[in-house]
């Protein structure tokens, strides 16, 4: 309710938190950012299924770059990772460069998808654009890792890059009280 533009709850003077011991975990979900490899594979699959030849080169570029990004950030490839593993994220100059490159490619797809004549359905074009924008917005968060606590998680053969703000407790306090 705090994070929505149009609050659902009426003005209140008292808040009762049922299961308050879970408040910090819920705040981590609300304020955190999670980018999974699966988001890239879903986008690439969707573009491929659209048979959009004019987007193929851009899609191939992302397909080539995102594994490099996750390998660099996690410090491991899928052959050496353990199930349910959590590692510190290595967001170095190379990773930032790779994120910027992917974000630029996503921007190019976003700009050109509506001019793509191979895709006949407007809904499909809008979905590709929304998927690109979602991933790009998440990448933008990780481009400034100084204010974040970042880590990688490996579950179900997929790496995820995760973060929460360093000042999470302060944000909760400010927003609630």
mmCIF file of N, CA and C in Angstrom, residues 37-158:
data_model
loop_
_atom_site.group_PDB
_atom_site.id
_atom_site.type_symbol
_atom_site.label_atom_id
_atom_site.label_comp_id
_atom_site.label_asym_id
_atom_site.label_seq_id
_atom_site.Cartn_x
_atom_site.Cartn_y
_atom_site.Cartn_z
ATOM 1 N N UNK A 37 18.114 -15.182 -14.775
ATOM 2 C CA UNK A 37 18.472 -15.587 -16.139
ATOM 3 C C UNK A 37 17.232 -15.953 -16.941
ATOM 4 N N UNK A 38 16.255 -16.509 -16.267
ATOM 5 C CA UNK A 38 15.030 -16.928 -16.931
ATOM 6 C C UNK A 38 14.299 -15.793 -17.631
ATOM 7 N N UNK A 39 14.466 -14.574 -17.140
ATOM 8 C CA UNK A 39 13.830 -13.429 -17.791
ATOM 9 C C UNK A 39 14.429 -13.195 -19.172
ATOM 10 N N UNK A 40 15.729 -13.424 -19.293
ATOM 11 C CA UNK A 40 16.390 -13.285 -20.591
ATOM 12 C C UNK A 40 15.959 -14.407 -21.540
ATOM 13 N N UNK A 41 15.937 -15.639 -21.021
ATOM 14 C CA UNK A 41 15.561 -16.760 -21.883
ATOM 15 C C UNK A 41 14.109 -16.637 -22.340
ATOM 16 N N UNK A 42 13.239 -16.140 -21.464
ATOM 17 C CA UNK A 42 11.835 -15.949 -21.840
ATOM 18 C C UNK A 42 11.704 -14.898 -22.942
ATOM 19 N N UNK A 43 12.450 -13.800 -22.809
ATOM 20 C CA UNK A 43 12.420 -12.750 -23.830
ATOM 21 C C UNK A 43 12.929 -13.281 -25.167
ATOM 22 N N UNK A 44 14.050 -13.962 -25.147
ATOM 23 C CA UNK A 44 14.641 -14.499 -26.379
ATOM 24 C C UNK A 44 13.689 -15.506 -27.027
ATOM 25 N N UNK A 45 13.101 -16.365 -26.229
ATOM 26 C CA UNK A 45 12.145 -17.355 -26.753
ATOM 27 C C UNK A 45 10.945 -16.645 -27.380
ATOM 28 N N UNK A 46 10.447 -15.616 -26.734
ATOM 29 C CA UNK A 46 9.281 -14.904 -27.234
ATOM 30 C C UNK A 46 9.583 -14.203 -28.557
ATOM 31 N N UNK A 47 10.770 -13.600 -28.654
ATOM 32 C CA UNK A 47 11.175 -12.951 -29.905
ATOM 33 C C UNK A 47 11.347 -13.998 -31.004
ATOM 34 N N UNK A 48 11.962 -15.131 -30.671
ATOM 35 C CA UNK A 48 12.169 -16.206 -31.642
ATOM 36 C C UNK A 48 10.833 -16.749 -32.151
ATOM 37 N N UNK A 49 9.895 -16.958 -31.227
ATOM 38 C CA UNK A 49 8.571 -17.461 -31.622
ATOM 39 C C UNK A 49 7.812 -16.453 -32.487
ATOM 40 N N UNK A 50 8.171 -15.179 -32.351
ATOM 41 C CA UNK A 50 7.512 -14.142 -33.148
ATOM 42 C C UNK A 50 7.997 -14.128 -34.584
ATOM 43 N N UNK A 51 9.082 -14.864 -34.841
ATOM 44 C CA UNK A 51 9.684 -14.921 -36.183
ATOM 45 C C UNK A 51 10.018 -13.531 -36.716
ATOM 46 N N UNK A 52 10.525 -12.708 -35.812
ATOM 47 C CA UNK A 52 10.891 -11.336 -36.156
ATOM 48 C C UNK A 52 12.352 -11.305 -36.589
ATOM 49 N N UNK A 53 12.587 -11.493 -37.874
ATOM 50 C CA UNK A 53 13.959 -11.526 -38.392
ATOM 51 C C UNK A 53 14.699 -10.220 -38.142
ATOM 52 N N UNK A 54 13.986 -9.114 -38.155
ATOM 53 C CA UNK A 54 14.647 -7.820 -37.945
ATOM 54 C C UNK A 54 15.143 -7.655 -36.496
ATOM 55 N N UNK A 55 14.628 -8.477 -35.563
ATOM 56 C CA UNK A 55 15.081 -8.419 -34.172
ATOM 57 C C UNK A 55 16.056 -9.541 -33.825
ATOM 58 N N UNK A 56 16.287 -10.448 -34.771
ATOM 59 C CA UNK A 56 17.103 -11.626 -34.491
ATOM 60 C C UNK A 56 18.529 -11.261 -34.069
ATOM 61 N N UNK A 57 19.149 -10.336 -34.767
ATOM 62 C CA UNK A 57 20.529 -9.954 -34.430
ATOM 63 C C UNK A 57 20.612 -9.382 -33.015
ATOM 64 N N UNK A 58 19.644 -8.565 -32.652
ATOM 65 C CA UNK A 58 19.624 -7.987 -31.306
ATOM 66 C C UNK A 58 19.363 -9.070 -30.261
ATOM 67 N N UNK A 59 18.454 -9.966 -30.568
ATOM 68 C CA UNK A 59 18.154 -11.082 -29.673
ATOM 69 C C UNK A 59 19.384 -11.980 -29.496
ATOM 70 N N UNK A 60 20.083 -12.252 -30.585
ATOM 71 C CA UNK A 60 21.305 -13.067 -30.522
ATOM 72 C C UNK A 60 22.374 -12.399 -29.665
ATOM 73 N N UNK A 61 22.450 -11.078 -29.749
ATOM 74 C CA UNK A 61 23.413 -10.336 -28.941
ATOM 75 C C UNK A 61 23.123 -10.514 -27.444
ATOM 76 N N UNK A 62 21.861 -10.420 -27.079
ATOM 77 C CA UNK A 62 21.487 -10.623 -25.676
ATOM 78 C C UNK A 62 21.769 -12.063 -25.260
ATOM 79 N N UNK A 63 21.430 -13.001 -26.140
ATOM 80 C CA UNK A 63 21.653 -14.417 -25.836
ATOM 81 C C UNK A 63 23.135 -14.716 -25.627
ATOM 82 N N UNK A 64 23.992 -13.983 -26.293
ATOM 83 C CA UNK A 64 25.432 -14.144 -26.142
ATOM 84 C C UNK A 64 25.946 -13.463 -24.866
ATOM 85 N N UNK A 65 25.370 -12.310 -24.520
ATOM 86 C CA UNK A 65 25.909 -11.486 -23.430
ATOM 87 C C UNK A 65 25.429 -11.862 -22.031
ATOM 88 N N UNK A 66 24.173 -12.259 -21.885
ATOM 89 C CA UNK A 66 23.681 -12.450 -20.521
ATOM 90 C C UNK A 66 24.364 -13.615 -19.785
ATOM 91 N N UNK A 67 24.746 -14.734 -20.445
ATOM 92 C CA UNK A 67 25.481 -15.759 -19.695
ATOM 93 C C UNK A 67 26.841 -15.257 -19.195
ATOM 94 N N UNK A 68 27.499 -14.437 -20.000
ATOM 95 C CA UNK A 68 28.782 -13.854 -19.575
ATOM 96 C C UNK A 68 28.581 -13.001 -18.336
ATOM 97 N N UNK A 69 27.499 -12.236 -18.325
ATOM 98 C CA UNK A 69 27.198 -11.379 -17.185
ATOM 99 C C UNK A 69 26.997 -12.212 -15.922
ATOM 100 N N UNK A 70 26.162 -13.230 -15.999
ATOM 101 C CA UNK A 70 25.880 -14.035 -14.807
ATOM 102 C C UNK A 70 27.088 -14.849 -14.363
ATOM 103 N N UNK A 71 27.891 -15.322 -15.308
ATOM 104 C CA UNK A 71 29.118 -16.031 -14.933
ATOM 105 C C UNK A 71 30.075 -15.108 -14.196
ATOM 106 N N UNK A 72 30.192 -13.876 -14.671
ATOM 107 C CA UNK A 72 31.103 -12.916 -14.052
ATOM 108 C C UNK A 72 30.613 -12.506 -12.662
ATOM 109 N N UNK A 73 29.330 -12.189 -12.572
ATOM 110 C CA UNK A 73 28.782 -11.725 -11.304
ATOM 111 C C UNK A 73 28.807 -12.826 -10.252
ATOM 112 N N UNK A 74 28.470 -14.042 -10.657
ATOM 113 C CA UNK A 74 28.416 -15.146 -9.695
ATOM 114 C C UNK A 74 29.801 -15.721 -9.405
ATOM 115 N N UNK A 75 30.719 -15.543 -10.336
ATOM 116 C CA UNK A 75 32.053 -16.127 -10.155
ATOM 117 C C UNK A 75 32.072 -17.616 -10.425
ATOM 118 N N UNK A 76 31.000 -18.138 -11.020
ATOM 119 C CA UNK A 76 30.931 -19.576 -11.292
ATOM 120 C C UNK A 76 30.027 -19.819 -12.487
ATOM 121 N N UNK A 77 30.243 -20.948 -13.125
ATOM 122 C CA UNK A 77 29.293 -21.345 -14.155
ATOM 123 C C UNK A 77 28.384 -22.423 -13.567
ATOM 124 N N UNK A 78 27.437 -22.855 -14.325
ATOM 125 C CA UNK A 78 26.441 -23.795 -13.809
ATOM 126 C C UNK A 78 27.032 -25.154 -13.465
ATOM 127 N N UNK A 79 28.174 -25.485 -14.051
ATOM 128 C CA UNK A 79 28.797 -26.776 -13.763
ATOM 129 C C UNK A 79 29.393 -26.832 -12.365
ATOM 130 N N UNK A 80 29.825 -25.672 -11.836
ATOM 131 C CA UNK A 80 30.470 -25.655 -10.524
ATOM 132 C C UNK A 80 29.571 -25.125 -9.418
ATOM 133 N N UNK A 81 28.367 -24.699 -9.735
ATOM 134 C CA UNK A 81 27.457 -24.151 -8.727
ATOM 135 C C UNK A 81 26.708 -25.270 -8.018
ATOM 136 N N UNK A 82 26.430 -25.036 -6.755
ATOM 137 C CA UNK A 82 25.664 -25.988 -5.955
ATOM 138 C C UNK A 82 24.198 -25.555 -5.906
ATOM 139 N N UNK A 83 23.271 -26.513 -5.878
ATOM 140 C CA UNK A 83 21.859 -26.145 -5.771
ATOM 141 C C UNK A 83 21.609 -25.311 -4.514
ATOM 142 N N UNK A 84 20.731 -24.349 -4.613
ATOM 143 C CA UNK A 84 20.367 -23.457 -3.514
ATOM 144 C C UNK A 84 21.558 -22.684 -2.957
ATOM 145 N N UNK A 85 22.505 -22.399 -3.816
ATOM 146 C CA UNK A 85 23.699 -21.668 -3.397
ATOM 147 C C UNK A 85 23.445 -20.166 -3.427
ATOM 148 N N UNK A 86 24.075 -19.485 -2.502
ATOM 149 C CA UNK A 86 24.006 -18.024 -2.436
ATOM 150 C C UNK A 86 25.449 -17.513 -2.351
ATOM 151 N N UNK A 87 25.790 -16.554 -3.208
ATOM 152 C CA UNK A 87 27.144 -16.005 -3.256
ATOM 153 C C UNK A 87 27.100 -14.488 -3.280
ATOM 154 N N UNK A 88 28.189 -13.892 -2.865
ATOM 155 C CA UNK A 88 28.325 -12.440 -3.004
ATOM 156 C C UNK A 88 28.421 -12.116 -4.495
ATOM 157 N N UNK A 89 27.741 -11.082 -4.910
ATOM 158 C CA UNK A 89 27.763 -10.680 -6.327
ATOM 159 C C UNK A 89 29.016 -9.862 -6.604
ATOM 160 N N UNK A 90 29.699 -10.222 -7.664
ATOM 161 C CA UNK A 90 30.910 -9.522 -8.077
ATOM 162 C C UNK A 90 30.539 -8.539 -9.196
ATOM 163 N N UNK A 91 30.107 -7.348 -8.807
ATOM 164 C CA UNK A 91 29.727 -6.343 -9.802
ATOM 165 C C UNK A 91 30.932 -5.434 -10.017
ATOM 166 N N UNK A 92 31.764 -5.826 -10.965
ATOM 167 C CA UNK A 92 32.976 -5.089 -11.272
ATOM 168 C C UNK A 92 32.806 -4.305 -12.570
ATOM 169 N N UNK A 93 33.881 -3.727 -13.058
ATOM 170 C CA UNK A 93 33.842 -2.903 -14.271
ATOM 171 C C UNK A 93 33.356 -3.712 -15.471
ATOM 172 N N UNK A 94 33.830 -4.951 -15.598
ATOM 173 C CA UNK A 94 33.388 -5.799 -16.710
ATOM 174 C C UNK A 94 31.885 -6.057 -16.634
ATOM 175 N N UNK A 95 31.394 -6.393 -15.444
ATOM 176 C CA UNK A 95 29.953 -6.671 -15.273
ATOM 177 C C UNK A 95 29.127 -5.430 -15.594
ATOM 178 N N UNK A 96 29.572 -4.279 -15.141
ATOM 179 C CA UNK A 96 28.850 -3.032 -15.420
ATOM 180 C C UNK A 96 28.847 -2.742 -16.917
ATOM 181 N N UNK A 97 29.980 -2.961 -17.565
ATOM 182 C CA UNK A 97 30.057 -2.772 -19.015
ATOM 183 C C UNK A 97 29.090 -3.710 -19.733
ATOM 184 N N UNK A 98 29.036 -4.947 -19.292
ATOM 185 C CA UNK A 98 28.143 -5.938 -19.890
ATOM 186 C C UNK A 98 26.680 -5.534 -19.662
ATOM 187 N N UNK A 99 26.355 -5.065 -18.460
ATOM 188 C CA UNK A 99 24.989 -4.620 -18.169
ATOM 189 C C UNK A 99 24.592 -3.448 -19.060
ATOM 190 N N UNK A 100 25.508 -2.508 -19.242
ATOM 191 C CA UNK A 100 25.220 -1.350 -20.100
ATOM 192 C C UNK A 100 25.000 -1.784 -21.544
ATOM 193 N N UNK A 101 25.803 -2.725 -22.010
ATOM 194 C CA UNK A 101 25.658 -3.224 -23.372
ATOM 195 C C UNK A 101 24.302 -3.908 -23.568
ATOM 196 N N UNK A 102 23.923 -4.745 -22.601
ATOM 197 C CA UNK A 102 22.630 -5.423 -22.681
ATOM 198 C C UNK A 102 21.497 -4.405 -22.618
ATOM 199 N N UNK A 103 21.612 -3.418 -21.729
ATOM 200 C CA UNK A 103 20.576 -2.383 -21.609
ATOM 201 C C UNK A 103 20.426 -1.606 -22.916
ATOM 202 N N UNK A 104 21.550 -1.307 -23.563
ATOM 203 C CA UNK A 104 21.493 -0.613 -24.860
ATOM 204 C C UNK A 104 20.786 -1.470 -25.914
ATOM 205 N N UNK A 105 21.097 -2.756 -25.927
ATOM 206 C CA UNK A 105 20.453 -3.661 -26.884
ATOM 207 C C UNK A 105 18.950 -3.753 -26.600
ATOM 208 N N UNK A 106 18.584 -3.838 -25.330
ATOM 209 C CA UNK A 106 17.167 -3.867 -24.966
ATOM 210 C C UNK A 106 16.463 -2.587 -25.401
ATOM 211 N N UNK A 107 17.152 -1.474 -25.266
ATOM 212 C CA UNK A 107 16.593 -0.182 -25.699
ATOM 213 C C UNK A 107 16.367 -0.182 -27.209
ATOM 214 N N UNK A 108 17.310 -0.744 -27.941
ATOM 215 C CA UNK A 108 17.167 -0.814 -29.403
ATOM 216 C C UNK A 108 15.983 -1.693 -29.799
ATOM 217 N N UNK A 109 15.789 -2.792 -29.069
ATOM 218 C CA UNK A 109 14.624 -3.642 -29.344
ATOM 219 C C UNK A 109 13.343 -2.874 -29.035
ATOM 220 N N UNK A 110 13.315 -2.196 -27.908
ATOM 221 C CA UNK A 110 12.143 -1.408 -27.507
ATOM 222 C C UNK A 110 11.802 -0.362 -28.564
ATOM 223 N N UNK A 111 12.834 0.294 -29.087
ATOM 224 C CA UNK A 111 12.618 1.345 -30.084
ATOM 225 C C UNK A 111 12.151 0.790 -31.432
ATOM 226 N N UNK A 112 12.564 -0.419 -31.772
ATOM 227 C CA UNK A 112 12.278 -0.923 -33.110
ATOM 228 C C UNK A 112 11.138 -1.934 -33.194
ATOM 229 N N UNK A 113 10.658 -2.445 -32.061
ATOM 230 C CA UNK A 113 9.670 -3.525 -32.109
ATOM 231 C C UNK A 113 8.367 -3.090 -32.778
ATOM 232 N N UNK A 114 7.946 -1.857 -32.612
ATOM 233 C CA UNK A 114 6.684 -1.423 -33.203
ATOM 234 C C UNK A 114 6.797 -1.176 -34.710
ATOM 235 N N UNK A 115 8.029 -1.105 -35.201
ATOM 236 C CA UNK A 115 8.247 -0.956 -36.639
ATOM 237 C C UNK A 115 8.527 -2.298 -37.308
ATOM 238 N N UNK A 116 8.480 -3.362 -36.540
ATOM 239 C CA UNK A 116 8.784 -4.706 -37.031
ATOM 240 C C UNK A 116 7.557 -5.263 -37.755
ATOM 241 N N UNK A 117 7.652 -5.370 -39.055
ATOM 242 C CA UNK A 117 6.501 -5.800 -39.857
ATOM 243 C C UNK A 117 6.215 -7.300 -39.734
ATOM 244 N N UNK A 118 7.202 -8.090 -39.298
ATOM 245 C CA UNK A 118 6.984 -9.535 -39.178
ATOM 246 C C UNK A 118 6.013 -9.877 -38.055
ATOM 247 N N UNK A 119 5.959 -9.018 -37.044
ATOM 248 C CA UNK A 119 5.057 -9.252 -35.918
ATOM 249 C C UNK A 119 3.742 -8.535 -36.216
ATOM 250 N N UNK A 120 2.710 -9.319 -36.415
ATOM 251 C CA UNK A 120 1.418 -8.757 -36.827
ATOM 252 C C UNK A 120 0.572 -8.290 -35.649
ATOM 253 N N UNK A 121 0.707 -8.947 -34.504
ATOM 254 C CA UNK A 121 -0.138 -8.629 -33.360
ATOM 255 C C UNK A 121 0.462 -7.527 -32.500
ATOM 256 N N UNK A 122 -0.326 -6.490 -32.261
ATOM 257 C CA UNK A 122 0.116 -5.379 -31.417
ATOM 258 C C UNK A 122 0.397 -5.863 -29.996
ATOM 259 N N UNK A 123 -0.408 -6.810 -29.513
ATOM 260 C CA UNK A 123 -0.231 -7.348 -28.159
ATOM 261 C C UNK A 123 1.144 -7.984 -28.015
ATOM 262 N N UNK A 124 1.580 -8.701 -29.034
ATOM 263 C CA UNK A 124 2.901 -9.342 -28.998
ATOM 264 C C UNK A 124 4.013 -8.286 -28.976
ATOM 265 N N UNK A 125 3.851 -7.233 -29.755
ATOM 266 C CA UNK A 125 4.841 -6.149 -29.767
ATOM 267 C C UNK A 125 4.917 -5.485 -28.393
ATOM 268 N N UNK A 126 3.752 -5.244 -27.818
ATOM 269 C CA UNK A 126 3.713 -4.597 -26.500
ATOM 270 C C UNK A 126 4.353 -5.487 -25.437
ATOM 271 N N UNK A 127 4.120 -6.791 -25.537
ATOM 272 C CA UNK A 127 4.713 -7.708 -24.555
ATOM 273 C C UNK A 127 6.235 -7.712 -24.672
ATOM 274 N N UNK A 128 6.754 -7.734 -25.879
ATOM 275 C CA UNK A 128 8.214 -7.688 -26.067
ATOM 276 C C UNK A 128 8.763 -6.397 -25.476
ATOM 277 N N UNK A 129 8.101 -5.290 -25.780
ATOM 278 C CA UNK A 129 8.556 -4.001 -25.238
ATOM 279 C C UNK A 129 8.526 -4.015 -23.712
ATOM 280 N N UNK A 130 7.460 -4.518 -23.120
ATOM 281 C CA UNK A 130 7.351 -4.550 -21.659
ATOM 282 C C UNK A 130 8.404 -5.448 -21.021
ATOM 283 N N UNK A 131 8.680 -6.588 -21.650
ATOM 284 C CA UNK A 131 9.714 -7.476 -21.134
ATOM 285 C C UNK A 131 11.082 -6.790 -21.182
ATOM 286 N N UNK A 132 11.364 -6.121 -22.294
ATOM 287 C CA UNK A 132 12.642 -5.403 -22.434
ATOM 288 C C UNK A 132 12.765 -4.302 -21.392
ATOM 289 N N UNK A 133 11.713 -3.542 -21.208
ATOM 290 C CA UNK A 133 11.755 -2.444 -20.243
ATOM 291 C C UNK A 133 11.907 -2.948 -18.819
ATOM 292 N N UNK A 134 11.261 -4.045 -18.494
ATOM 293 C CA UNK A 134 11.383 -4.612 -17.153
ATOM 294 C C UNK A 134 12.825 -5.029 -16.863
ATOM 295 N N UNK A 135 13.428 -5.751 -17.794
ATOM 296 C CA UNK A 135 14.815 -6.188 -17.601
ATOM 297 C C UNK A 135 15.749 -4.985 -17.558
ATOM 298 N N UNK A 136 15.534 -4.040 -18.457
ATOM 299 C CA UNK A 136 16.393 -2.849 -18.504
ATOM 300 C C UNK A 136 16.304 -2.066 -17.196
ATOM 301 N N UNK A 137 15.116 -1.908 -16.645
ATOM 302 C CA UNK A 137 14.946 -1.185 -15.380
ATOM 303 C C UNK A 137 15.664 -1.894 -14.236
ATOM 304 N N UNK A 138 15.624 -3.212 -14.235
ATOM 305 C CA UNK A 138 16.343 -3.960 -13.209
ATOM 306 C C UNK A 138 17.844 -3.805 -13.375
ATOM 307 N N UNK A 139 18.319 -3.848 -14.609
ATOM 308 C CA UNK A 139 19.756 -3.649 -14.849
ATOM 309 C C UNK A 139 20.197 -2.269 -14.360
ATOM 310 N N UNK A 140 19.354 -1.259 -14.557
ATOM 311 C CA UNK A 140 19.683 0.099 -14.108
ATOM 312 C C UNK A 140 19.911 0.139 -12.595
ATOM 313 N N UNK A 141 19.146 -0.638 -11.854
ATOM 314 C CA UNK A 141 19.317 -0.695 -10.395
ATOM 315 C C UNK A 141 20.709 -1.207 -10.059
ATOM 316 N N UNK A 142 21.123 -2.265 -10.749
ATOM 317 C CA UNK A 142 22.415 -2.886 -10.439
ATOM 318 C C UNK A 142 23.612 -2.092 -10.974
ATOM 319 N N UNK A 143 23.366 -1.100 -11.802
ATOM 320 C CA UNK A 143 24.468 -0.268 -12.301
ATOM 321 C C UNK A 143 25.005 0.668 -11.223
ATOM 322 N N UNK A 144 24.289 0.817 -10.134
ATOM 323 C CA UNK A 144 24.750 1.635 -9.012
ATOM 324 C C UNK A 144 24.783 0.784 -7.746
ATOM 325 N N UNK A 145 25.731 -0.158 -7.664
ATOM 326 C CA UNK A 145 25.736 -1.117 -6.557
ATOM 327 C C UNK A 145 26.219 -0.553 -5.217
ATOM 328 N N UNK A 146 26.718 0.686 -5.193
ATOM 329 C CA UNK A 146 27.264 1.236 -3.952
ATOM 330 C C UNK A 146 26.218 1.367 -2.850
ATOM 331 N N UNK A 147 24.970 1.588 -3.210
ATOM 332 C CA UNK A 147 23.905 1.763 -2.214
ATOM 333 C C UNK A 147 23.112 0.488 -1.973
ATOM 334 N N UNK A 148 23.645 -0.629 -2.472
ATOM 335 C CA UNK A 148 22.916 -1.900 -2.399
ATOM 336 C C UNK A 148 23.734 -2.984 -1.711
ATOM 337 N N UNK A 149 23.038 -3.942 -1.162
ATOM 338 C CA UNK A 149 23.636 -5.202 -0.759
ATOM 339 C C UNK A 149 23.237 -6.177 -1.872
ATOM 340 N N UNK A 150 24.231 -6.685 -2.595
ATOM 341 C CA UNK A 150 23.954 -7.538 -3.763
ATOM 342 C C UNK A 150 24.476 -8.951 -3.534
ATOM 343 N N UNK A 151 23.741 -9.915 -4.055
ATOM 344 C CA UNK A 151 24.165 -11.300 -4.001
ATOM 345 C C UNK A 151 23.565 -12.060 -5.178
ATOM 346 N N UNK A 152 24.064 -13.267 -5.381
ATOM 347 C CA UNK A 152 23.551 -14.157 -6.426
ATOM 348 C C UNK A 152 22.976 -15.393 -5.768
ATOM 349 N N UNK A 153 21.913 -15.883 -6.339
ATOM 350 C CA UNK A 153 21.311 -17.128 -5.870
ATOM 351 C C UNK A 153 21.224 -18.094 -7.039
ATOM 352 N N UNK A 154 21.458 -19.351 -6.752
ATOM 353 C CA UNK A 154 21.382 -20.394 -7.774
ATOM 354 C C UNK A 154 20.322 -21.399 -7.353
ATOM 355 N N UNK A 155 19.201 -21.403 -8.053
ATOM 356 C CA UNK A 155 18.090 -22.319 -7.770
ATOM 357 C C UNK A 155 17.548 -22.846 -9.078
ATOM 358 N N UNK A 156 17.225 -24.135 -9.106
ATOM 359 C CA UNK A 156 16.626 -24.757 -10.282
ATOM 360 C C UNK A 156 17.417 -24.493 -11.562
ATOM 361 N N UNK A 157 18.743 -24.546 -11.443
ATOM 362 C CA UNK A 157 19.639 -24.383 -12.588
ATOM 363 C C UNK A 157 19.587 -22.973 -13.195
ATOM 364 N N UNK A 158 19.194 -22.000 -12.395
ATOM 365 C CA UNK A 158 19.096 -20.611 -12.856
ATOM 366 C C UNK A 158 19.758 -19.695 -11.833
#
